[in-house]
CSV table of C-alpha atoms in Angstrom, one decimal:
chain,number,residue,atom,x,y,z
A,1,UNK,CA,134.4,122.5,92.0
A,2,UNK,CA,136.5,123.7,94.8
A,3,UNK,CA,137.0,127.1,93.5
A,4,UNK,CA,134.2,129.8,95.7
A,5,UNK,CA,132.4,131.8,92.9
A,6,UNK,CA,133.2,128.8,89.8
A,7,UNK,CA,132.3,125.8,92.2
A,8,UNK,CA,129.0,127.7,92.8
A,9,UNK,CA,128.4,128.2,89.0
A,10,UNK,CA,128.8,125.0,88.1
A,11,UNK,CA,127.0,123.2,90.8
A,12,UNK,CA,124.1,125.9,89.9
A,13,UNK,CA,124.1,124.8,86.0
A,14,UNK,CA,123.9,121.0,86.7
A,15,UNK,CA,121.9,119.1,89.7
A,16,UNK,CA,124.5,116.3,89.5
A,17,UNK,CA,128.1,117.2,89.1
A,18,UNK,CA,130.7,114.9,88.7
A,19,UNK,CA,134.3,115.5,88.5
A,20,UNK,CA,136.8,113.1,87.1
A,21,UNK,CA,140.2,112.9,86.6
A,22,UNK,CA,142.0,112.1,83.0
A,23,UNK,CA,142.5,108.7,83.6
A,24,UNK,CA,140.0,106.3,81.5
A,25,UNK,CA,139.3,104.3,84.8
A,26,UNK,CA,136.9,103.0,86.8
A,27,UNK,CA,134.9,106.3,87.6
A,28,UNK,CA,135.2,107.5,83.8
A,29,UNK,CA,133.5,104.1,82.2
A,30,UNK,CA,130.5,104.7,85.3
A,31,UNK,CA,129.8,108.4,83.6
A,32,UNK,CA,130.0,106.7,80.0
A,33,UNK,CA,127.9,104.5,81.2
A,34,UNK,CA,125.0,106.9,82.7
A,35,UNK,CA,124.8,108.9,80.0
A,36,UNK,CA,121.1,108.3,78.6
A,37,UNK,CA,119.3,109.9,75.6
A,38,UNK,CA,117.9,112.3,77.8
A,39,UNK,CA,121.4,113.4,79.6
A,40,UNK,CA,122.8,116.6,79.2
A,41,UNK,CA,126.7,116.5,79.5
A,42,UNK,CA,128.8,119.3,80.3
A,43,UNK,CA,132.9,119.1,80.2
A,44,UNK,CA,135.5,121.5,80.0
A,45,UNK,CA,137.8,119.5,77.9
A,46,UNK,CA,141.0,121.5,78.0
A,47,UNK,CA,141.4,119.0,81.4
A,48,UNK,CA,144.1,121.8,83.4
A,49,UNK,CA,143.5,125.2,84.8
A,50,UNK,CA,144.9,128.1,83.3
A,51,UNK,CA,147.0,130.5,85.4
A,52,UNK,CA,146.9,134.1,85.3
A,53,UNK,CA,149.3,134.0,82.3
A,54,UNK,CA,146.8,131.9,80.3
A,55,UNK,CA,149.0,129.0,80.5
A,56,UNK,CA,148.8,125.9,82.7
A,57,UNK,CA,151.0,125.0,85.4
A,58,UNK,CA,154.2,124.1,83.6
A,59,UNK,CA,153.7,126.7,81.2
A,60,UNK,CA,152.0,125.1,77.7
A,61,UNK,CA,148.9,126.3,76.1
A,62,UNK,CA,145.5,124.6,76.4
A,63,UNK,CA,144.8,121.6,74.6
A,64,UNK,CA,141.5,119.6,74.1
A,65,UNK,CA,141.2,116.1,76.2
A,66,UNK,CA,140.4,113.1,73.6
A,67,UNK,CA,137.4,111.8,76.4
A,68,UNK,CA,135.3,114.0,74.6
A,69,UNK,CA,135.3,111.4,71.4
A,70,UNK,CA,134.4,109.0,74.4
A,71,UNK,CA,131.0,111.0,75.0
A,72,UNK,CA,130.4,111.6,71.3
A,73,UNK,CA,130.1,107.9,70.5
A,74,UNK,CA,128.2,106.9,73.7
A,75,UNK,CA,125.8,109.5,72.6
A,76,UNK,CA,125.4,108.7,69.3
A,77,UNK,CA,123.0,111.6,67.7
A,78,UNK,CA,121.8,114.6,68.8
A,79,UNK,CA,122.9,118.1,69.4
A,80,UNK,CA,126.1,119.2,70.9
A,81,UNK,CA,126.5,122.6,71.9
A,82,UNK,CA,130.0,124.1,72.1
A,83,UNK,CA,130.9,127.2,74.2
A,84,UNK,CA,134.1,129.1,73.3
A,85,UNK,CA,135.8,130.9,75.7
A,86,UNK,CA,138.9,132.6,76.3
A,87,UNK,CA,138.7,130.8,80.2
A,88,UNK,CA,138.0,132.5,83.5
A,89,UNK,CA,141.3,133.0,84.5
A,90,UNK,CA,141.5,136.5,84.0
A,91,UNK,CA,138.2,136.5,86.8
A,92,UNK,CA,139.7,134.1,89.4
A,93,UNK,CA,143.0,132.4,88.4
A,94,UNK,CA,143.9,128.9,90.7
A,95,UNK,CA,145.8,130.3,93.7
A,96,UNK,CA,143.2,133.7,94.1
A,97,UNK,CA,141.1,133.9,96.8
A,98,UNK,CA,138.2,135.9,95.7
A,99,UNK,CA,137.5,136.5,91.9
A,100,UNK,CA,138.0,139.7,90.0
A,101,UNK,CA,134.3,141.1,89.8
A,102,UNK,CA,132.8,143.2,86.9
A,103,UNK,CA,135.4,141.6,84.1
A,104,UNK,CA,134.1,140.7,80.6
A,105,UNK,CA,133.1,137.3,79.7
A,106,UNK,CA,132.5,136.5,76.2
A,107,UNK,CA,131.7,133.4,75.0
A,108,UNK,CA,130.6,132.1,71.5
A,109,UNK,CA,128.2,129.0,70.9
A,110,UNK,CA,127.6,127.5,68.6
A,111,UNK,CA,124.9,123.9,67.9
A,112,UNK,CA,126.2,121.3,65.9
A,113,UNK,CA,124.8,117.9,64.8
A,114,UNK,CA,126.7,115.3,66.5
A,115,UNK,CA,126.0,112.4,63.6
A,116,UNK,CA,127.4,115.0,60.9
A,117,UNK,CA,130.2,116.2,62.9
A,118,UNK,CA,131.4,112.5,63.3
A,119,UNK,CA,131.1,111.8,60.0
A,120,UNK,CA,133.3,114.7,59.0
A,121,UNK,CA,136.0,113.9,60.5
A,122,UNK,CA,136.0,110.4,58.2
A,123,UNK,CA,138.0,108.2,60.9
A,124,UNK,CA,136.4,105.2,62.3
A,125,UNK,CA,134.3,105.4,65.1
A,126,UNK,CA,135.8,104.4,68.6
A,127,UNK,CA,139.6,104.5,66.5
A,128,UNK,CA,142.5,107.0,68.2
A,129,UNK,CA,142.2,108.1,64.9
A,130,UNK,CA,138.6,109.7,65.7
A,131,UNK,CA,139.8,110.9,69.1
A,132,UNK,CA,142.9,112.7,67.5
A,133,UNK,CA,141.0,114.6,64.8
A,134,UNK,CA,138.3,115.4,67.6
A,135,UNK,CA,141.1,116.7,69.9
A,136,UNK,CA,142.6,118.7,66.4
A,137,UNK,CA,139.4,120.1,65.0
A,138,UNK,CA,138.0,121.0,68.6
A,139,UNK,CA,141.6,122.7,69.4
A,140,UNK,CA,141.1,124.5,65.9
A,141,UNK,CA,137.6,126.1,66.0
A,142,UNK,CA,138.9,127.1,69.9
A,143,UNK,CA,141.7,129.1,68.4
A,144,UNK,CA,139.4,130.6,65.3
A,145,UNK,CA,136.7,131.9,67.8
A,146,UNK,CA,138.4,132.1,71.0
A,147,UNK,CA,141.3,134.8,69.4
């Protein structure tokens, strides 16, 4: 949120923005817990910024964050939408100033039934077992569209 031309964009998609840190703490079980029927949630799961290299810091490829299971199960039913990126760190890496202008973004969505997407992954709800194969299968379609 810090970020000039990113921090913008984001505050612009959503009237409230709240960022929070990967701990399952206090903060984390107040958004759990404010998410209504009518909410719309939006979360970059990877959880670290990729550098220009399309790493993160230390050097290890993007992986999914399990808090998304978290949201799926407080949710319940519904819609989720997921948008596949490659990142914007080719437009404004952490550490750059002022973005790149007039790059290519492409990003694939795609709509998927929350209540059938749990179900798929046949692990019981609220189980690390659902938050692993959430984490996997996200990771997964990320690398199928994302390549």
């Amino acid at each position: 949120m810090r970020r000039p031309l990113v921090g913008r964009f984001f505050g612009f998609l959503a009237g409230n923005v709240v960022t929070i840190s990967r701990e399952r703490d206090d903060p984390w079980q107040q958004v759990l817990s404010s998410i209504g029927p009518d909410s719309m949630v939006l979360l970059a799961p990877e959880g670290r910024m990729k550098r220009a290299t399309g790493l993160d810091l230390e050097g290890r490829a993007m992986t999914v964050r399990g808090g998304i299971a978290d949201i799926l199960q407080v949710v319940g039913s519904g819609r989720m939408f997921l948008a596949y990126s490659g990142g914007l760190h080719h437009v404004q890496h952490p550490g750059q100033f002022l973005p790149r202008l007039f790059k290519t973004i492409r990003v694939r969505l795609e709509a998927v039934n929350i209540e059938t997407y749990c179900r798929s992954l046949k692990e019981p709800p609220g189980s690390e077992e659902l938050k692993r194969a959430v984490r996997a299968d996200l990771e997964r379609r990320r690398d199928l569209y994302c390549g």
